[in-house]
Amino acid sequence: MAKKLVKYCVVDAFTDTAFKGNPAAVCLLEEEKDDKWLQSVAAEFNISETCYLIPLNEPTNTNPRFGLRWFTPVDEVDLCGHATLAAAHYLFSYGLVKTDAIEFSTRSGILTAKKVPEPKASNSQDDWPAGY
């Protein structure tokens, strides 16, 4: 049986500059994998968090829903904020979802990520809020 490739990327959260911020590996799975495999991949990446997304087909939801799990190089964790943001960024940035909101089903419950518009760039001090 041929092995299926896993789509992944490393996202630097909390920055718009490569190799800054807080990195998280994001892996998009087509099917469930066993815990030992998930942990081995996280150990191979050897960064603070590796997260795994798997699409969930739940017809009652208006927003796409994904299963989401987080692993450090040595253990699974119940919640990771920066890897959740990295997962949402990956799905939004690569056009893998067509909505402005995503739901993640996790060990900590349902988490929702919403895409917000980019702020308008301004070079004028007249556009700054009072007090700056």
PDB file of C-alpha atoms in Angstrom:
ATOM      1  CA  MET A   1       0.000   0.000   0.000  1.00  0.00           C
ATOM      2  CA  ALA A   2       1.391   3.423  -0.962  1.00  0.00           C
ATOM      3  CA  LYS A   3       1.940   5.889   1.833  1.00  0.00           C
ATOM      4  CA  LYS A   4       0.013   9.144   1.619  1.00  0.00           C
ATOM      5  CA  LEU A   5       2.000  12.340   1.874  1.00  0.00           C
ATOM      6  CA  VAL A   6       1.186  14.711   4.728  1.00  0.00           C
ATOM      7  CA  LYS A   7       0.828  18.403   3.933  1.00  0.00           C
ATOM      8  CA  TYR A   8       2.603  20.550   6.491  1.00  0.00           C
ATOM      9  CA  CYS A   9       4.245  23.902   7.041  1.00  0.00           C
ATOM     10  CA  VAL A  10       5.937  25.768   9.855  1.00  0.00           C
ATOM     11  CA  VAL A  11       4.184  28.996  10.802  1.00  0.00           C
ATOM     12  CA  ASP A  12       5.870  31.731  12.833  1.00  0.00           C
ATOM     13  CA  ALA A  13       3.081  33.027  15.080  1.00  0.00           C
ATOM     14  CA  PHE A  14       2.997  36.585  16.432  1.00  0.00           C
ATOM     15  CA  THR A  15       5.165  38.040  13.671  1.00  0.00           C
ATOM     16  CA  ASP A  16       5.145  38.903   9.990  1.00  0.00           C
ATOM     17  CA  THR A  17       8.869  38.173   9.639  1.00  0.00           C
ATOM     18  CA  ALA A  18      10.324  34.751   8.847  1.00  0.00           C
ATOM     19  CA  PHE A  19      12.350  33.082  11.606  1.00  0.00           C
ATOM     20  CA  LYS A  20      10.891  35.365  14.302  1.00  0.00           C
ATOM     21  CA  GLY A  21       7.946  34.920  16.633  1.00  0.00           C
ATOM     22  CA  ASN A  22       6.852  31.567  17.989  1.00  0.00           C
ATOM     23  CA  PRO A  23       7.061  28.663  15.499  1.00  0.00           C
ATOM     24  CA  ALA A  24       4.554  25.841  15.224  1.00  0.00           C
ATOM     25  CA  ALA A  25       4.457  22.996  12.734  1.00  0.00           C
ATOM     26  CA  VAL A  26       0.997  22.508  11.239  1.00  0.00           C
ATOM     27  CA  CYS A  27       0.189  19.131   9.661  1.00  0.00           C
ATOM     28  CA  LEU A  28      -2.982  18.558   7.663  1.00  0.00           C
ATOM     29  CA  LEU A  29      -3.986  14.903   7.815  1.00  0.00           C
ATOM     30  CA  GLU A  30      -6.389  13.108   5.494  1.00  0.00           C
ATOM     31  CA  GLU A  31      -6.968  10.338   8.006  1.00  0.00           C
ATOM     32  CA  GLU A  32      -6.446   9.630  11.697  1.00  0.00           C
ATOM     33  CA  LYS A  33      -2.953   8.554  12.748  1.00  0.00           C
ATOM     34  CA  ASP A  34      -2.002   6.682  15.903  1.00  0.00           C
ATOM     35  CA  ASP A  35      -0.550   8.572  18.861  1.00  0.00           C
ATOM     36  CA  LYS A  36       2.895   7.016  18.477  1.00  0.00           C
ATOM     37  CA  TRP A  37       3.160   8.309  14.881  1.00  0.00           C
ATOM     38  CA  LEU A  38       1.945  11.786  15.919  1.00  0.00           C
ATOM     39  CA  GLN A  39       4.491  11.918  18.733  1.00  0.00           C
ATOM     40  CA  SER A  40       7.315  10.701  16.477  1.00  0.00           C
ATOM     41  CA  VAL A  41       6.623  13.423  13.923  1.00  0.00           C
ATOM     42  CA  ALA A  42       6.537  16.084  16.664  1.00  0.00           C
ATOM     43  CA  ALA A  43       9.871  14.798  17.997  1.00  0.00           C
ATOM     44  CA  GLU A  44      11.307  14.966  14.470  1.00  0.00           C
ATOM     45  CA  PHE A  45      10.214  18.610  14.051  1.00  0.00           C
ATOM     46  CA  ASN A  46      11.678  19.319  17.514  1.00  0.00           C
ATOM     47  CA  ILE A  47       9.995  22.704  17.942  1.00  0.00           C
ATOM     48  CA  SER A  48       7.799  23.749  20.843  1.00  0.00           C
ATOM     49  CA  GLU A  49       4.555  22.622  19.202  1.00  0.00           C
ATOM     50  CA  THR A  50       3.411  20.499  16.318  1.00  0.00           C
ATOM     51  CA  CYS A  51      -0.306  20.494  15.661  1.00  0.00           C
ATOM     52  CA  TYR A  52      -2.409  18.125  13.630  1.00  0.00           C
ATOM     53  CA  LEU A  53      -5.563  19.054  11.730  1.00  0.00           C
ATOM     54  CA  ILE A  54      -8.077  16.585  10.373  1.00  0.00           C
ATOM     55  CA  PRO A  55     -11.247  17.711   8.574  1.00  0.00           C
ATOM     56  CA  LEU A  56     -14.452  16.676  10.316  1.00  0.00           C
ATOM     57  CA  ASN A  57     -17.578  16.207   8.251  1.00  0.00           C
ATOM     58  CA  GLU A  58     -20.298  17.470  10.539  1.00  0.00           C
ATOM     59  CA  PRO A  59     -23.239  18.664   8.409  1.00  0.00           C
ATOM     60  CA  THR A  60     -24.911  20.590  11.253  1.00  0.00           C
ATOM     61  CA  ASN A  61     -22.194  23.246  11.373  1.00  0.00           C
ATOM     62  CA  THR A  62     -22.124  26.339   9.196  1.00  0.00           C
ATOM     63  CA  ASN A  63     -18.374  26.760   9.741  1.00  0.00           C
ATOM     64  CA  PRO A  64     -15.839  24.154   8.685  1.00  0.00           C
ATOM     65  CA  ARG A  65     -14.709  22.050  11.632  1.00  0.00           C
ATOM     66  CA  PHE A  66     -11.368  20.356  12.113  1.00  0.00           C
ATOM     67  CA  GLY A  67     -10.056  18.059  14.781  1.00  0.00           C
ATOM     68  CA  LEU A  68      -6.982  19.693  16.339  1.00  0.00           C
ATOM     69  CA  ARG A  69      -4.326  18.138  18.575  1.00  0.00           C
ATOM     70  CA  TRP A  70      -1.061  19.600  19.875  1.00  0.00           C
ATOM     71  CA  PHE A  71       2.206  17.806  20.632  1.00  0.00           C
ATOM     72  CA  THR A  72       5.520  18.971  22.055  1.00  0.00           C
ATOM     73  CA  PRO A  73       8.604  16.907  21.180  1.00  0.00           C
ATOM     74  CA  VAL A  74       7.877  14.737  24.254  1.00  0.00           C
ATOM     75  CA  ASP A  75       4.125  14.791  25.020  1.00  0.00           C
ATOM     76  CA  GLU A  76       0.622  15.721  23.902  1.00  0.00           C
ATOM     77  CA  VAL A  77      -0.804  18.863  25.524  1.00  0.00           C
ATOM     78  CA  ASP A  78      -4.403  19.934  26.163  1.00  0.00           C
ATOM     79  CA  LEU A  79      -4.158  23.418  24.671  1.00  0.00           C
ATOM     80  CA  CYS A  80      -1.704  25.596  22.753  1.00  0.00           C
ATOM     81  CA  GLY A  81      -2.631  29.113  21.703  1.00  0.00           C
ATOM     82  CA  HIS A  82       0.115  29.886  19.225  1.00  0.00           C
ATOM     83  CA  ALA A  83      -0.268  26.559  17.416  1.00  0.00           C
ATOM     84  CA  THR A  84      -4.038  27.124  17.197  1.00  0.00           C
ATOM     85  CA  LEU A  85      -3.415  30.511  15.595  1.00  0.00           C
ATOM     86  CA  ALA A  86      -0.852  28.906  13.282  1.00  0.00           C
ATOM     87  CA  ALA A  87      -3.410  26.264  12.239  1.00  0.00           C
ATOM     88  CA  ALA A  88      -6.019  28.926  11.476  1.00  0.00           C
ATOM     89  CA  HIS A  89      -3.462  31.000   9.559  1.00  0.00           C
ATOM     90  CA  TYR A  90      -2.500  27.955   7.484  1.00  0.00           C
ATOM     91  CA  LEU A  91      -6.125  27.155   6.595  1.00  0.00           C
ATOM     92  CA  PHE A  92      -7.013  30.771   5.759  1.00  0.00           C
ATOM     93  CA  SER A  93      -3.774  31.631   3.928  1.00  0.00           C
ATOM     94  CA  TYR A  94      -3.746  28.614   1.642  1.00  0.00           C
ATOM     95  CA  GLY A  95      -7.434  28.902   0.766  1.00  0.00           C
ATOM     96  CA  LEU A  96      -8.319  25.600   2.408  1.00  0.00           C
ATOM     97  CA  VAL A  97     -11.507  27.096   3.861  1.00  0.00           C
ATOM     98  CA  LYS A  98     -13.992  29.396   2.153  1.00  0.00           C
ATOM     99  CA  THR A  99     -15.454  31.029   5.270  1.00  0.00           C
ATOM    100  CA  ASP A 100     -14.224  33.674   7.705  1.00  0.00           C
ATOM    101  CA  ALA A 101     -14.563  31.355  10.711  1.00  0.00           C
ATOM    102  CA  ILE A 102     -13.242  27.900  11.566  1.00  0.00           C
ATOM    103  CA  GLU A 103     -14.117  25.641  14.468  1.00  0.00           C
ATOM    104  CA  PHE A 104     -11.601  23.307  16.059  1.00  0.00           C
ATOM    105  CA  SER A 105     -12.684  20.279  18.069  1.00  0.00           C
ATOM    106  CA  THR A 106     -10.037  19.741  20.764  1.00  0.00           C
ATOM    107  CA  ARG A 107      -9.483  18.033  24.112  1.00  0.00           C
ATOM    108  CA  SER A 108     -10.224  21.442  25.637  1.00  0.00           C
ATOM    109  CA  GLY A 109     -13.545  21.857  23.801  1.00  0.00           C
ATOM    110  CA  ILE A 110     -14.582  23.726  20.671  1.00  0.00           C
ATOM    111  CA  LEU A 111     -12.339  26.655  19.727  1.00  0.00           C
ATOM    112  CA  THR A 112     -13.303  29.206  17.060  1.00  0.00           C
ATOM    113  CA  ALA A 113     -10.908  31.231  14.926  1.00  0.00           C
ATOM    114  CA  LYS A 114     -12.179  34.182  12.918  1.00  0.00           C
ATOM    115  CA  LYS A 115     -10.426  35.873  10.026  1.00  0.00           C
ATOM    116  CA  VAL A 116     -10.232  39.645  10.406  1.00  0.00           C
ATOM    117  CA  PRO A 117      -9.471  42.107   7.627  1.00  0.00           C
ATOM    118  CA  GLU A 118      -5.935  43.445   7.344  1.00  0.00           C
ATOM    119  CA  PRO A 119      -5.653  46.929   8.871  1.00  0.00           C
ATOM    120  CA  LYS A 120      -5.349  49.748   6.372  1.00  0.00           C
ATOM    121  CA  ALA A 121      -1.723  50.905   6.137  1.00  0.00           C
ATOM    122  CA  SER A 122      -1.182  54.548   6.949  1.00  0.00           C
ATOM    123  CA  ASN A 123       1.895  56.708   6.799  1.00  0.00           C
ATOM    124  CA  SER A 124       0.233  59.818   8.141  1.00  0.00           C
ATOM    125  CA  GLN A 125       0.394  60.861  11.797  1.00  0.00           C
ATOM    126  CA  ASP A 126      -3.051  62.447  11.262  1.00  0.00           C
ATOM    127  CA  ASP A 127      -4.489  58.926  11.164  1.00  0.00           C
ATOM    128  CA  TRP A 128      -3.045  57.952  14.563  1.00  0.00           C
ATOM    129  CA  PRO A 129      -5.399  57.796  17.550  1.00  0.00           C
ATOM    130  CA  ALA A 130      -5.203  60.661  20.048  1.00  0.00           C
ATOM    131  CA  GLY A 131      -2.455  60.220  22.627  1.00  0.00           C
ATOM    132  CA  TYR A 132       0.212  58.811  20.312  1.00  0.00           C
TER     133      TYR A 132
END
